[in-house]
Amino acid sequence: MVKTTEKVIDSVVDGKTIPIKPISPVQDSLSIKELKDHELALELDEKWLEELYSNTLFDTIYKTVSELDYKDIDFPELSTDTLKARLAKLNARTPFNVEYNTSLESVIKSFLKHRRNSFERLMGLSHYYFPMFEAEFDNYNIPLEMKYLSIVESALKPRAKSRVGATGLWQFMFATGKQYGLDVSSYVDERSDPIKSTKSAATYLSKLYEIFGDWDLALAAYNSGPGNVSKAIRRSGGYENYWNIRHNLPRETAGYVPAFLATMYIFEFAEEHGFKPEKPQFHYVETDTIRVKQMITLDQVSEVTQVPIEELQFLNPSYKLDIIPHIEGKDYYLRLPRQAVGSFVANEEQIYGYAKAEFDKREKPLPQFFNADTKTVYRVKSGDYLGKIARKFGVRVSQIKQWNGLRSNNLRIGQRLTIYPRNPSVSSSPKPTTTVTKTVDVANKKTYKVQKGDSLWSISQKFPGISVQNIKDWNGISGTKLKIGMTLIVSN
């Protein structure tokens, strides 16, 4: 055993020499340090995170479902007889009708031939999502195989958005989401919350099954609405089997159930087809939630827990601006990897104090509409990091990385970043727009306090003989925007 000795410093006190052993500094638990990572491992992580946030897979699945043509597919690795036998086994253990037909065979072989890589990625993601889906479906007596519907709906992208505005893992429209208890506000979209949206999907599917008494028809109604399914039943002469009414359903719905059944088959017989799922970054049981007691941002959480911001965004997809609000009467939760939960809970008071101090330094980050046509170039300054810059412009770290082709979170001073800010008035260099730029003496002057809905023009109309330019000159305003509550001089 090798003993290490600490250096002892002699100190003279009242003429006496006293040996003093120095006290080693204790690292502040909330300090942020630059730690080096293994370059190859970091690159692999970044590729995985890029896949999590890419909508390419979702778009591909959406296109596939809506454009199925059911042509014969040459796939000798799976004979028709083998497929019939496997579908019979699957049919025996599920309430869905998965009996063989040529259309289903075409879809299954097409997926096996053309989408192997996509399914291996989805199988990796399913390790995180499927356990939470199964738990909720079990509570509502929904067939557990319904978890495969999330593949068809969203490719397991919690922020997936269709061309008509359906959002989340289960693709709820705004009105339907509200109807089934999913709140959508400036800060939060619960359609993207995996657990809350799954509960709503389970409730909706249960209701559809009560109406139609058949899970295939319930699936069709989930996609196109109960009215379209009822009309298809009428037009087909009263048939109640999905395959008999399919030709009378909207084109997208006609491919919807076959895509669901083909997905179920591939997942259930993945081993027989030699699929090698990608290794999941997270398992559901390796995460836990904390009820948030004060407004906090994900990049603040990242700074104090050392959990990468991209991982926090993946685990907390319902927070639209990466801000977890604190609203009276509502509970919002932060999901973290289990290894970070303990340190967060043990230091909650300091963490919330740190977050409050940051908020106090600036105005509350109110939501702004995103204008994709407004671009700015930002030059990185000392002390900047991606989370800080993202918060400044009201965008996501992943967006900044995508816009600038960044493969890591590292920045250098002077680096130029292209950003499409949520608030177009924010720019890389300070420009006076709405604020008073000089000291204004309001003594013995008539003043007006800006109210909601006011503009410079509407205020000028309230005071005869006063122009918009007068108000701008008297108050040192160079822009046109006003803040509610600001005091303006309206007389010379």
Short mmCIF file of C-alpha atoms in Angstrom, two decimals:
data_model
loop_
_atom_site.label_atom_id
_atom_site.label_comp_id
_atom_site.label_asym_id
_atom_site.label_seq_id
_atom_site.Cartn_x
_atom_site.Cartn_y
_atom_site.Cartn_z
CA MET A 1 0.00 0.00 0.00
CA VAL A 2 1.31 3.41 -0.94
CA LYS A 3 0.58 6.15 1.57
CA THR A 4 0.07 9.67 0.36
CA THR A 5 1.06 12.52 2.59
CA GLU A 6 -0.53 15.94 2.57
CA LYS A 7 1.76 18.92 2.60
CA VAL A 8 1.96 20.57 6.03
CA ILE A 9 2.51 24.32 6.22
CA ASP A 10 4.29 25.86 9.21
CA SER A 11 2.62 28.98 10.54
CA VAL A 12 3.94 31.32 13.25
CA VAL A 13 1.32 32.35 15.81
CA ASP A 14 2.34 34.47 18.86
CA GLY A 15 5.95 33.57 18.29
CA LYS A 16 5.26 29.85 18.16
CA THR A 17 5.61 27.68 15.08
CA ILE A 18 2.48 25.63 14.57
CA PRO A 19 2.16 23.02 11.80
CA ILE A 20 -1.12 23.50 9.93
CA LYS A 21 -2.60 20.93 7.60
CA PRO A 22 -4.45 22.73 4.79
CA ILE A 23 -8.13 21.96 4.31
CA SER A 24 -8.88 20.63 0.87
CA PRO A 25 -11.48 22.68 -0.98
CA VAL A 26 -14.92 21.13 -1.29
CA GLN A 27 -16.42 21.39 -4.75
CA ASP A 28 -19.65 23.36 -4.91
CA SER A 29 -22.37 20.89 -5.83
CA LEU A 30 -23.95 23.47 -8.12
CA SER A 31 -20.83 24.50 -9.98
CA ILE A 32 -20.64 23.91 -13.70
CA LYS A 33 -17.44 22.33 -14.99
CA GLU A 34 -16.12 21.57 -18.41
CA LEU A 35 -15.43 17.84 -18.40
CA LYS A 36 -13.84 16.06 -21.33
CA ASP A 37 -15.72 13.17 -22.85
CA HIS A 38 -14.57 10.25 -24.96
CA GLU A 39 -14.74 11.62 -28.50
CA LEU A 40 -16.04 8.46 -30.21
CA ALA A 41 -18.63 7.80 -27.52
CA LEU A 42 -19.74 11.44 -27.69
CA GLU A 43 -20.15 11.18 -31.45
CA LEU A 44 -22.25 8.04 -31.08
CA ASP A 45 -24.45 9.72 -28.45
CA GLU A 46 -24.95 12.71 -30.71
CA LYS A 47 -26.02 10.49 -33.59
CA TRP A 48 -28.56 8.81 -31.33
CA LEU A 49 -29.87 12.13 -30.02
CA GLU A 50 -30.13 13.43 -33.57
CA GLU A 51 -32.26 10.40 -34.39
CA LEU A 52 -34.50 11.12 -31.41
CA TYR A 53 -35.22 14.61 -32.63
CA SER A 54 -35.37 13.93 -36.34
CA ASN A 55 -38.83 13.82 -37.87
CA THR A 56 -37.61 11.91 -40.92
CA LEU A 57 -38.79 8.56 -39.60
CA PHE A 58 -42.20 9.97 -38.70
CA ASP A 59 -42.58 11.56 -42.14
CA THR A 60 -41.57 8.29 -43.81
CA ILE A 61 -44.15 6.28 -41.90
CA TYR A 62 -46.87 8.86 -42.55
CA LYS A 63 -46.12 8.76 -46.28
CA THR A 64 -46.01 4.95 -46.30
CA VAL A 65 -49.41 4.58 -44.63
CA SER A 66 -51.11 7.11 -46.90
CA GLU A 67 -49.63 5.69 -50.12
CA LEU A 68 -49.82 1.90 -49.71
CA ASP A 69 -50.39 0.27 -53.10
CA TYR A 70 -50.52 -3.44 -52.06
CA LYS A 71 -48.42 -4.61 -54.99
CA ASP A 72 -46.80 -8.05 -54.87
CA ILE A 73 -43.40 -7.83 -53.17
CA ASP A 74 -40.57 -10.20 -54.03
CA PHE A 75 -39.32 -11.30 -50.61
CA PRO A 76 -38.31 -15.01 -50.81
CA GLU A 77 -37.09 -14.98 -47.18
CA LEU A 78 -40.73 -15.20 -46.07
CA SER A 79 -42.92 -17.72 -47.84
CA THR A 80 -46.69 -17.31 -47.93
CA ASP A 81 -47.19 -20.58 -46.04
CA THR A 82 -44.85 -19.49 -43.24
CA LEU A 83 -46.59 -16.12 -43.01
CA LYS A 84 -50.01 -17.78 -42.83
CA ALA A 85 -48.85 -20.02 -39.97
CA ARG A 86 -47.37 -17.12 -38.01
CA LEU A 87 -50.43 -14.92 -38.52
CA ALA A 88 -52.61 -17.76 -37.26
CA LYS A 89 -50.52 -17.93 -34.08
CA LEU A 90 -50.75 -14.17 -33.67
CA ASN A 91 -54.48 -14.18 -34.34
CA ALA A 92 -55.02 -16.77 -31.63
CA ARG A 93 -53.49 -14.59 -28.91
CA THR A 94 -54.83 -11.14 -29.80
CA PRO A 95 -58.35 -9.69 -30.19
CA PHE A 96 -57.35 -8.06 -33.45
CA ASN A 97 -58.26 -9.75 -36.72
CA VAL A 98 -54.88 -10.72 -38.16
CA GLU A 99 -56.01 -13.46 -40.50
CA TYR A 100 -54.04 -13.78 -43.73
CA ASN A 101 -54.96 -11.83 -46.84
CA THR A 102 -52.87 -10.73 -49.83
CA SER A 103 -53.02 -7.04 -48.92
CA LEU A 104 -51.58 -7.68 -45.48
CA GLU A 105 -48.90 -9.94 -46.96
CA SER A 106 -47.90 -7.13 -49.33
CA VAL A 107 -47.53 -4.61 -46.51
CA ILE A 108 -45.57 -6.98 -44.26
CA LYS A 109 -43.11 -7.90 -47.01
CA SER A 110 -42.75 -4.28 -48.06
CA PHE A 111 -41.86 -3.26 -44.48
CA LEU A 112 -39.42 -6.17 -44.11
CA LYS A 113 -37.72 -5.37 -47.40
CA HIS A 114 -37.56 -1.57 -47.30
CA ARG A 115 -37.73 -0.48 -43.67
CA ARG A 116 -35.44 -2.80 -41.70
CA ASN A 117 -33.21 -0.01 -40.38
CA SER A 118 -36.21 2.06 -39.34
CA PHE A 119 -37.68 -0.84 -37.38
CA GLU A 120 -34.39 -1.53 -35.61
CA ARG A 121 -34.32 2.10 -34.44
CA LEU A 122 -37.96 1.91 -33.38
CA MET A 123 -37.32 -1.31 -31.46
CA GLY A 124 -34.59 0.49 -29.54
CA LEU A 125 -36.91 3.39 -28.66
CA SER A 126 -39.69 0.97 -27.71
CA HIS A 127 -37.68 -0.15 -24.65
CA TYR A 128 -38.39 3.26 -23.17
CA TYR A 129 -41.97 3.86 -24.31
CA PHE A 130 -43.68 0.47 -24.38
CA PRO A 131 -43.56 -0.22 -20.61
CA MET A 132 -45.46 3.01 -19.88
CA PHE A 133 -47.96 2.26 -22.66
CA GLU A 134 -48.59 -1.28 -21.39
CA ALA A 135 -49.16 -0.06 -17.83
CA GLU A 136 -51.80 2.45 -18.94
CA PHE A 137 -53.53 0.07 -21.36
CA ASP A 138 -53.72 -2.58 -18.66
CA ASN A 139 -55.52 -0.08 -16.41
CA TYR A 140 -58.16 0.50 -19.11
CA ASN A 141 -58.47 -3.13 -20.31
CA ILE A 142 -57.04 -2.17 -23.70
CA PRO A 143 -55.24 -4.95 -25.62
CA LEU A 144 -51.53 -4.53 -24.89
CA GLU A 145 -50.79 -4.91 -28.60
CA MET A 146 -52.31 -1.45 -29.01
CA LYS A 147 -48.84 -0.13 -28.13
CA TYR A 148 -47.89 -0.76 -31.77
CA LEU A 149 -50.36 1.90 -32.82
CA SER A 150 -47.89 4.54 -31.57
CA ILE A 151 -45.43 3.35 -34.22
CA VAL A 152 -47.94 3.97 -37.00
CA GLU A 153 -49.19 7.23 -35.47
CA SER A 154 -45.93 8.97 -34.62
CA ALA A 155 -42.88 6.71 -35.06
CA LEU A 156 -42.47 7.18 -31.29
CA LYS A 157 -41.81 10.92 -31.67
CA PRO A 158 -43.59 12.72 -28.80
CA ARG A 159 -43.42 16.04 -30.67
CA ALA A 160 -44.45 14.64 -34.05
CA LYS A 161 -46.90 16.91 -35.86
CA SER A 162 -48.93 15.91 -38.90
CA ARG A 163 -49.82 18.14 -41.84
CA VAL A 164 -53.24 18.80 -40.28
CA GLY A 165 -51.90 19.63 -36.81
CA ALA A 166 -52.33 16.32 -34.98
CA THR A 167 -49.61 16.21 -32.33
CA GLY A 168 -47.80 13.77 -30.07
CA LEU A 169 -47.24 10.04 -29.75
CA TRP A 170 -50.96 9.41 -30.27
CA GLN A 171 -51.58 12.27 -32.74
CA PHE A 172 -54.37 14.16 -30.99
CA MET A 173 -55.94 17.14 -32.72
CA PHE A 174 -56.26 20.23 -30.54
CA ALA A 175 -60.01 19.89 -29.91
CA THR A 176 -59.91 16.12 -29.31
CA GLY A 177 -56.97 16.53 -26.94
CA LYS A 178 -58.90 19.13 -24.94
CA GLN A 179 -61.95 16.86 -24.90
CA TYR A 180 -59.91 14.05 -23.37
CA GLY A 181 -58.14 16.16 -20.77
CA LEU A 182 -54.93 17.20 -22.54
CA ASP A 183 -54.06 20.81 -21.76
CA VAL A 184 -52.40 22.97 -24.39
CA SER A 185 -51.00 26.34 -23.34
CA SER A 186 -48.16 28.68 -24.27
CA TYR A 187 -45.77 26.66 -22.10
CA VAL A 188 -47.13 23.11 -22.15
CA ASP A 189 -48.59 20.75 -24.74
CA GLU A 190 -49.77 17.65 -22.90
CA ARG A 191 -50.40 15.91 -26.24
CA SER A 192 -46.62 15.44 -26.19
CA ASP A 193 -46.57 14.09 -22.63
CA PRO A 194 -46.08 10.32 -23.02
CA ILE A 195 -48.05 9.25 -19.95
CA LYS A 196 -50.88 11.81 -20.03
CA SER A 197 -51.44 11.37 -23.76
CA THR A 198 -51.45 7.57 -23.38
CA LYS A 199 -54.14 7.80 -20.70
CA SER A 200 -56.21 9.95 -23.03
CA ALA A 201 -55.63 7.57 -25.94
CA ALA A 202 -56.72 4.65 -23.75
CA THR A 203 -59.91 6.51 -22.74
CA TYR A 204 -60.69 7.39 -26.35
CA LEU A 205 -60.01 3.86 -27.64
CA SER A 206 -62.20 2.38 -24.89
CA LYS A 207 -65.05 4.63 -25.96
CA LEU A 208 -64.60 3.68 -29.62
CA TYR A 209 -64.66 -0.02 -28.72
CA GLU A 210 -67.87 0.52 -26.78
CA ILE A 211 -69.39 2.05 -29.90
CA PHE A 212 -68.22 -0.46 -32.53
CA GLY A 213 -67.58 -3.62 -30.49
CA ASP A 214 -64.58 -4.46 -32.68
CA TRP A 215 -60.96 -3.43 -32.20
CA ASP A 216 -60.22 -3.20 -35.92
CA LEU A 217 -63.10 -0.78 -36.41
CA ALA A 218 -62.06 1.11 -33.28
CA LEU A 219 -58.62 1.57 -34.88
CA ALA A 220 -60.16 2.83 -38.11
CA ALA A 221 -62.36 5.24 -36.15
CA TYR A 222 -59.34 6.47 -34.18
CA ASN A 223 -57.70 7.46 -37.44
CA SER A 224 -60.58 8.85 -39.48
CA GLY A 225 -63.32 9.50 -36.93
CA PRO A 226 -66.37 7.39 -36.01
CA GLY A 227 -68.49 9.15 -38.67
CA ASN A 228 -66.33 7.95 -41.56
CA VAL A 229 -66.45 4.37 -40.28
CA SER A 230 -70.25 4.51 -39.95
CA LYS A 231 -70.53 5.84 -43.50
CA ALA A 232 -68.23 3.07 -44.78
CA ILE A 233 -70.46 0.47 -43.08
CA ARG A 234 -73.52 1.97 -44.79
CA ARG A 235 -71.85 2.13 -48.20
CA SER A 236 -70.68 -1.48 -47.96
CA GLY A 237 -74.21 -2.71 -47.29
CA GLY A 238 -73.92 -3.22 -43.55
CA TYR A 239 -70.67 -5.18 -43.28
CA GLU A 240 -68.91 -4.77 -39.92
CA ASN A 241 -65.58 -6.38 -40.78
CA TYR A 242 -62.78 -3.92 -41.46
CA TRP A 243 -61.55 -5.74 -44.56
CA ASN A 244 -65.06 -5.65 -46.07
CA ILE A 245 -65.50 -1.89 -45.57
CA ARG A 246 -61.90 -0.87 -46.25
CA HIS A 247 -62.57 0.22 -49.86
CA ASN A 248 -65.14 2.74 -48.57
CA LEU A 249 -62.78 4.35 -46.04
CA PRO A 250 -60.53 7.38 -46.69
CA ARG A 251 -57.31 6.36 -48.46
CA GLU A 252 -55.13 6.97 -45.42
CA THR A 253 -57.39 4.92 -43.14
CA ALA A 254 -57.51 2.11 -45.69
CA GLY A 255 -53.77 1.66 -45.16
CA TYR A 256 -53.88 2.37 -41.44
CA VAL A 257 -54.99 -0.98 -40.04
CA PRO A 258 -52.78 -3.03 -42.42
CA ALA A 259 -49.81 -0.88 -41.35
CA PHE A 260 -50.71 -1.50 -37.69
CA LEU A 261 -51.03 -5.28 -38.18
CA ALA A 262 -47.80 -5.43 -40.20
CA THR A 263 -45.99 -3.53 -37.44
CA MET A 264 -47.38 -5.92 -34.84
CA TYR A 265 -46.20 -8.91 -36.88
CA ILE A 266 -42.66 -7.53 -37.31
CA PHE A 267 -42.26 -6.73 -33.61
CA GLU A 268 -43.68 -10.09 -32.52
CA PHE A 269 -41.49 -12.04 -34.95
CA ALA A 270 -38.46 -9.76 -34.92
CA GLU A 271 -36.13 -12.52 -33.76
CA GLU A 272 -37.22 -14.87 -36.54
CA HIS A 273 -36.38 -12.17 -39.09
CA GLY A 274 -33.01 -11.39 -37.56
CA PHE A 275 -33.72 -7.85 -36.38
CA LYS A 276 -31.05 -6.33 -34.14
CA PRO A 277 -32.62 -3.49 -32.15
CA GLU A 278 -30.47 -0.46 -31.46
CA LYS A 279 -29.37 -0.21 -27.86
CA PRO A 280 -31.73 2.15 -26.01
CA GLN A 281 -30.28 5.20 -24.28
CA PHE A 282 -32.96 4.98 -21.59
CA HIS A 283 -35.15 2.34 -20.07
CA TYR A 284 -38.36 3.64 -18.50
CA VAL A 285 -37.53 2.12 -15.10
CA GLU A 286 -34.24 4.04 -15.07
CA THR A 287 -36.08 7.38 -14.87
CA ASP A 288 -38.24 9.04 -12.25
CA THR A 289 -40.22 12.24 -11.81
CA ILE A 290 -40.10 15.18 -9.41
CA ARG A 291 -42.99 17.59 -8.89
CA VAL A 292 -41.75 21.07 -9.71
CA LYS A 293 -42.23 23.65 -6.96
CA GLN A 294 -41.06 26.71 -8.84
CA MET A 295 -40.59 27.82 -12.44
CA ILE A 296 -37.36 26.40 -13.83
CA THR A 297 -35.85 25.86 -17.27
CA LEU A 298 -34.43 22.64 -18.63
CA ASP A 299 -31.04 24.25 -19.27
CA GLN A 300 -30.94 25.37 -15.61
CA VAL A 301 -31.66 21.77 -14.63
CA SER A 302 -28.93 20.66 -17.02
CA GLU A 303 -26.41 23.01 -15.43
CA VAL A 304 -27.01 21.78 -11.89
CA THR A 305 -27.45 18.06 -12.62
CA GLN A 306 -24.93 17.71 -15.48
CA VAL A 307 -27.59 15.86 -17.51
CA PRO A 308 -27.23 16.97 -21.16
CA ILE A 309 -29.97 19.33 -22.29
CA GLU A 310 -30.88 17.02 -25.19
CA GLU A 311 -31.58 14.17 -22.77
CA LEU A 312 -33.78 16.42 -20.64
CA GLN A 313 -35.68 17.51 -23.73
CA PHE A 314 -36.22 13.87 -24.69
CA LEU A 315 -37.47 12.99 -21.20
CA ASN A 316 -39.66 16.12 -20.92
CA PRO A 317 -41.13 16.66 -24.40
CA SER A 318 -44.34 18.43 -23.33
CA TYR A 319 -42.60 21.69 -22.33
CA LYS A 320 -42.77 23.71 -25.54
CA LEU A 321 -40.21 26.37 -24.59
CA ASP A 322 -38.06 24.11 -22.38
CA ILE A 323 -39.56 26.01 -19.43
CA ILE A 324 -41.42 24.15 -16.67
CA PRO A 325 -43.98 26.61 -15.32
CA HIS A 326 -45.36 26.78 -11.79
CA ILE A 327 -49.07 27.56 -11.84
CA GLU A 328 -51.46 27.54 -8.90
CA GLY A 329 -53.71 24.48 -8.99
CA LYS A 330 -51.63 22.58 -11.54
CA ASP A 331 -48.90 20.00 -11.07
CA TYR A 332 -45.98 19.84 -13.48
CA TYR A 333 -43.27 17.21 -13.28
CA LEU A 334 -39.64 16.99 -14.25
CA ARG A 335 -38.47 13.56 -15.44
CA LEU A 336 -34.81 12.78 -14.78
CA PRO A 337 -32.46 9.81 -15.06
CA ARG A 338 -32.56 8.06 -11.69
CA GLN A 339 -28.93 8.89 -10.92
CA ALA A 340 -29.77 12.61 -11.04
CA VAL A 341 -32.95 12.48 -8.96
CA GLY A 342 -31.23 12.15 -5.58
CA SER A 343 -28.90 15.11 -6.03
CA PHE A 344 -31.77 17.29 -7.28
CA VAL A 345 -34.05 16.46 -4.34
CA ALA A 346 -31.22 16.84 -1.81
CA ASN A 347 -30.42 20.32 -3.15
CA GLU A 348 -33.87 21.57 -4.13
CA GLU A 349 -33.69 24.76 -2.07
CA GLN A 350 -30.36 25.81 -3.60
CA ILE A 351 -31.45 24.81 -7.11
CA TYR A 352 -34.68 26.82 -6.95
CA GLY A 353 -32.73 29.71 -5.45
CA TYR A 354 -30.31 29.57 -8.35
CA ALA A 355 -33.18 29.46 -10.87
CA LYS A 356 -34.94 32.40 -9.21
CA ALA A 357 -31.76 34.45 -9.20
CA GLU A 358 -31.40 33.83 -12.93
CA PHE A 359 -35.01 34.82 -13.61
CA ASP A 360 -34.59 37.95 -11.50
CA LYS A 361 -31.73 39.09 -13.73
CA ARG A 362 -34.04 39.31 -16.71
CA GLU A 363 -37.68 39.64 -17.55
CA LYS A 364 -39.85 36.57 -17.29
CA PRO A 365 -39.31 34.60 -20.55
CA LEU A 366 -42.81 35.03 -21.99
CA PRO A 367 -43.74 32.82 -24.93
CA GLN A 368 -43.33 34.35 -28.37
CA PHE A 369 -44.57 33.13 -31.73
CA PHE A 370 -41.86 31.64 -33.92
CA ASN A 371 -41.22 33.47 -37.18
CA ALA A 372 -39.24 31.22 -39.50
CA ASP A 373 -38.62 34.11 -41.91
CA THR A 374 -36.66 36.11 -39.35
CA LYS A 375 -32.98 35.22 -39.19
CA THR A 376 -30.23 36.68 -37.05
CA VAL A 377 -26.52 36.01 -36.75
CA TYR A 378 -25.19 35.81 -33.20
CA ARG A 379 -21.51 36.06 -32.29
CA VAL A 380 -20.50 33.87 -29.34
CA LYS A 381 -19.13 35.82 -26.37
CA SER A 382 -17.15 34.79 -23.31
CA GLY A 383 -19.38 32.89 -20.89
CA ASP A 384 -21.82 31.78 -23.55
CA TYR A 385 -23.04 28.21 -23.87
CA LEU A 386 -25.76 26.72 -26.06
CA GLY A 387 -28.40 26.59 -23.32
CA LYS A 388 -27.88 30.26 -22.47
CA ILE A 389 -28.07 31.33 -26.12
CA ALA A 390 -31.13 29.16 -26.72
CA ARG A 391 -32.89 30.77 -23.76
CA LYS A 392 -31.96 34.25 -24.99
CA PHE A 393 -33.68 33.70 -28.33
CA GLY A 394 -36.48 31.42 -27.08
CA VAL A 395 -35.42 28.42 -29.15
CA ARG A 396 -34.15 24.89 -28.46
CA VAL A 397 -30.52 23.83 -28.21
CA SER A 398 -31.20 21.11 -30.77
CA GLN A 399 -32.51 23.74 -33.19
CA ILE A 400 -29.36 25.85 -32.91
CA LYS A 401 -27.27 22.73 -33.54
CA GLN A 402 -29.37 21.79 -36.54
CA TRP A 403 -29.31 25.29 -38.07
CA ASN A 404 -25.53 25.47 -37.74
CA GLY A 405 -24.54 21.85 -38.38
CA LEU A 406 -23.03 21.48 -34.89
CA ARG A 407 -22.04 17.96 -33.85
CA SER A 408 -21.28 18.85 -30.23
CA ASN A 409 -22.14 21.49 -27.62
CA ASN A 410 -18.70 23.09 -27.78
CA LEU A 411 -18.49 26.76 -28.82
CA ARG A 412 -15.60 29.15 -29.38
CA ILE A 413 -15.54 32.86 -28.69
CA GLY A 414 -16.25 34.81 -31.85
CA GLN A 415 -18.06 31.92 -33.53
CA ARG A 416 -21.05 33.05 -35.60
CA LEU A 417 -24.35 31.21 -35.16
CA THR A 418 -27.37 31.50 -37.44
CA ILE A 419 -30.55 31.64 -35.34
CA TYR A 420 -34.24 31.98 -36.16
CA PRO A 421 -35.49 33.55 -32.91
CA ARG A 422 -38.98 33.11 -31.51
CA ASN A 423 -38.89 36.81 -30.70
CA PRO A 424 -37.66 38.58 -33.84
CA SER A 425 -36.86 41.74 -31.85
CA VAL A 426 -33.97 39.89 -30.17
CA SER A 427 -30.75 40.23 -32.15
CA SER A 428 -27.06 39.57 -31.78
CA SER A 429 -26.27 43.24 -31.16
CA PRO A 430 -28.40 45.49 -28.96
CA LYS A 431 -30.69 47.75 -31.00
CA PRO A 432 -33.10 50.13 -29.33
CA THR A 433 -36.62 49.20 -30.37
CA THR A 434 -39.22 49.64 -27.68
CA THR A 435 -37.41 51.05 -24.71
CA VAL A 436 -36.63 54.56 -23.55
CA THR A 437 -33.08 55.36 -24.58
CA LYS A 438 -32.59 58.59 -22.67
CA THR A 439 -33.54 59.98 -19.28
CA VAL A 440 -36.94 61.66 -19.53
CA ASP A 441 -38.03 64.33 -17.09
CA VAL A 442 -41.71 63.83 -16.38
CA ALA A 443 -41.99 66.70 -13.87
CA ASN A 444 -44.85 69.08 -14.76
CA LYS A 445 -45.61 67.00 -17.87
CA LYS A 446 -48.84 65.24 -18.73
CA THR A 447 -48.29 61.47 -18.75
CA TYR A 448 -50.13 58.36 -19.86
CA LYS A 449 -49.69 54.76 -18.67
CA VAL A 450 -49.71 52.21 -21.50
CA GLN A 451 -52.57 49.71 -21.35
CA LYS A 452 -53.22 46.40 -23.08
CA GLY A 453 -54.01 46.91 -26.76
CA ASP A 454 -52.44 50.36 -26.96
CA SER A 455 -50.28 51.49 -29.84
CA LEU A 456 -48.49 54.78 -30.46
CA TRP A 457 -51.16 55.70 -32.98
CA SER A 458 -54.12 54.89 -30.69
CA ILE A 459 -52.53 56.86 -27.85
CA SER A 460 -51.94 59.87 -30.13
CA GLN A 461 -55.64 59.83 -31.03
CA LYS A 462 -56.54 60.26 -27.35
CA PHE A 463 -54.70 63.57 -27.18
CA PRO A 464 -55.73 66.09 -29.87
CA GLY A 465 -52.83 67.80 -31.60
CA ILE A 466 -50.34 65.12 -30.56
CA SER A 467 -48.68 63.00 -33.27
CA VAL A 468 -46.97 59.62 -33.08
CA GLN A 469 -43.64 61.35 -33.77
CA ASN A 470 -44.26 63.76 -30.87
CA ILE A 471 -44.69 60.85 -28.45
CA LYS A 472 -41.57 59.15 -29.81
CA ASP A 473 -39.48 62.33 -29.55
CA TRP A 474 -40.68 63.25 -26.05
CA ASN A 475 -40.01 59.73 -24.71
CA GLY A 476 -36.83 58.83 -26.59
CA ILE A 477 -38.53 55.95 -28.41
CA SER A 478 -37.05 54.80 -31.71
CA GLY A 479 -39.29 51.79 -32.32
CA THR A 480 -43.05 51.29 -32.37
CA LYS A 481 -43.64 48.60 -29.74
CA LEU A 482 -44.81 49.44 -26.24
CA LYS A 483 -44.80 47.62 -22.91
CA ILE A 484 -47.92 47.49 -20.78
CA GLY A 485 -47.48 49.73 -17.74
CA MET A 486 -44.78 52.00 -19.13
CA THR A 487 -45.35 55.75 -18.56
CA LEU A 488 -45.28 58.06 -21.58
CA ILE A 489 -45.07 61.84 -21.72
CA VAL A 490 -47.96 63.11 -23.86
CA SER A 491 -47.45 66.88 -23.59
CA ASN A 492 -44.51 69.19 -24.32
#
